[in-house]
Structure formats: structure tokens, C-alpha cells
């Protein structure tokens, strides 16, 4: 959320996703959680690889693509003082 100074926990509710997508997300939830944990640690290459692996299993989920793009950006220009939280600078 733009302008916030403290971390906001965001959860994904996918009850309205098509059944196939919902089932795929649930089946591969641990892989997504692992990818996100590695991302928060700042291990960009590993996180990108895991998000890409998740995307192969759940190709209709668009969220991992956001993290893959961030990992690519952070690999080229790592954020300073990374604490596992991405700060949105613009809308």
C-alpha cells in the first residue's frame, strides 16, 4: 500500500477463482510459501527459480509473475537495507 511506513500483512483469498486454479494453488501452496520465504531472505536467484517452478504448476496464477519481475530487478540492483518487505513507491 503506497505511503505506508509499517508492514501490512496481505493474504490472498481465492474462493472466487475457477475451481481448477483454486485446486492448483492449494496443491502447490507449500512451494509458493517456500519461494516467498526465500524471497524475503533476499536470495533473488533462488526465489526466482522457485516462483518460476510454481508458475509451471499453476500457470494461471498471476501473482508469482510479480515476484519474478521483482527478483529480476533486485538481482540487477539489490535494494539497500533489505528487511524482507517491499515498499511500493508509486501507484
Short mmCIF file of C-alpha atoms in Angstrom, two decimals:
data_model
loop_
_atom_site.label_atom_id
_atom_site.label_comp_id
_atom_site.label_asym_id
_atom_site.label_seq_id
_atom_site.Cartn_x
_atom_site.Cartn_y
_atom_site.Cartn_z
CA UNK A 1 0.00 0.00 0.00
CA UNK A 2 1.59 3.22 -1.18
CA UNK A 3 2.74 5.61 1.51
CA UNK A 4 2.56 3.22 4.46
CA UNK A 5 5.58 3.18 6.73
CA UNK A 6 4.85 -0.09 8.52
CA UNK A 7 4.41 -3.57 7.07
CA UNK A 8 0.92 -4.71 6.16
CA UNK A 9 0.16 -8.41 6.07
CA UNK A 10 -1.63 -9.28 2.85
CA UNK A 11 -3.49 -12.52 2.37
CA UNK A 12 -4.91 -13.97 -0.81
CA UNK A 13 -8.49 -15.17 -0.86
CA UNK A 14 -9.09 -17.32 -3.88
CA UNK A 15 -12.63 -18.61 -3.28
CA UNK A 16 -13.78 -16.94 -6.49
CA UNK A 17 -11.02 -18.38 -8.64
CA UNK A 18 -12.09 -21.06 -11.10
CA UNK A 19 -12.09 -24.45 -9.41
CA UNK A 20 -9.11 -25.75 -11.40
CA UNK A 21 -6.97 -22.75 -10.45
CA UNK A 22 -8.06 -22.95 -6.81
CA UNK A 23 -7.15 -26.65 -6.70
CA UNK A 24 -3.75 -25.98 -8.29
CA UNK A 25 -3.00 -23.19 -5.81
CA UNK A 26 -3.89 -25.40 -2.88
CA UNK A 27 -1.88 -28.32 -4.23
CA UNK A 28 1.25 -26.18 -4.67
CA UNK A 29 0.78 -23.84 -1.71
CA UNK A 30 3.91 -25.08 0.07
CA UNK A 31 6.06 -24.34 -2.97
CA UNK A 32 4.71 -20.79 -3.11
CA UNK A 33 5.34 -20.34 0.61
CA UNK A 34 8.90 -21.62 0.21
CA UNK A 35 9.50 -19.24 -2.72
CA UNK A 36 8.16 -16.32 -0.70
CA UNK A 37 10.31 -17.18 2.33
CA UNK A 38 13.43 -17.32 0.14
CA UNK A 39 12.38 -14.00 -1.44
CA UNK A 40 12.09 -12.42 2.00
CA UNK A 41 15.61 -13.64 2.78
CA UNK A 42 16.86 -11.73 -0.26
CA UNK A 43 18.04 -14.78 -2.19
CA UNK A 44 16.83 -13.44 -5.52
CA UNK A 45 18.08 -16.17 -7.89
CA UNK A 46 16.72 -18.95 -5.70
CA UNK A 47 13.41 -17.17 -5.16
CA UNK A 48 13.02 -16.51 -8.87
CA UNK A 49 13.70 -20.16 -9.66
CA UNK A 50 11.08 -21.30 -7.11
CA UNK A 51 8.47 -18.81 -8.32
CA UNK A 52 9.09 -19.95 -11.90
CA UNK A 53 8.71 -23.57 -10.80
CA UNK A 54 5.44 -22.68 -9.08
CA UNK A 55 4.27 -20.87 -12.23
CA UNK A 56 4.83 -24.02 -14.27
CA UNK A 57 2.44 -25.87 -11.94
CA UNK A 58 -0.06 -23.01 -11.64
CA UNK A 59 0.23 -21.09 -14.92
CA UNK A 60 -2.95 -19.04 -14.47
CA UNK A 61 -1.82 -17.53 -11.16
CA UNK A 62 -0.53 -14.03 -11.93
CA UNK A 63 0.96 -13.22 -8.51
CA UNK A 64 4.23 -15.15 -8.95
CA UNK A 65 4.95 -13.13 -12.08
CA UNK A 66 5.08 -10.00 -9.89
CA UNK A 67 7.69 -11.65 -7.67
CA UNK A 68 9.65 -13.00 -10.64
CA UNK A 69 9.88 -9.47 -12.05
CA UNK A 70 10.99 -8.10 -8.68
CA UNK A 71 13.63 -10.81 -8.34
CA UNK A 72 15.00 -9.89 -11.76
CA UNK A 73 15.10 -6.22 -10.79
CA UNK A 74 16.68 -6.92 -7.41
CA UNK A 75 19.31 -9.17 -8.98
CA UNK A 76 20.42 -6.24 -11.12
CA UNK A 77 20.01 -3.57 -8.45
CA UNK A 78 19.60 -5.02 -4.95
CA UNK A 79 17.61 -2.92 -2.51
CA UNK A 80 19.57 -1.31 0.30
CA UNK A 81 18.81 -2.41 3.84
CA UNK A 82 16.50 -5.23 2.70
CA UNK A 83 14.29 -6.43 5.55
CA UNK A 84 12.04 -8.72 3.54
CA UNK A 85 9.41 -6.06 2.95
CA UNK A 86 8.79 -4.45 -0.44
CA UNK A 87 7.86 -0.81 -0.27
CA UNK A 88 5.59 0.49 -3.03
CA UNK A 89 6.75 3.92 -4.13
CA UNK A 90 4.05 4.72 -6.68
CA UNK A 91 0.61 3.55 -7.71
#
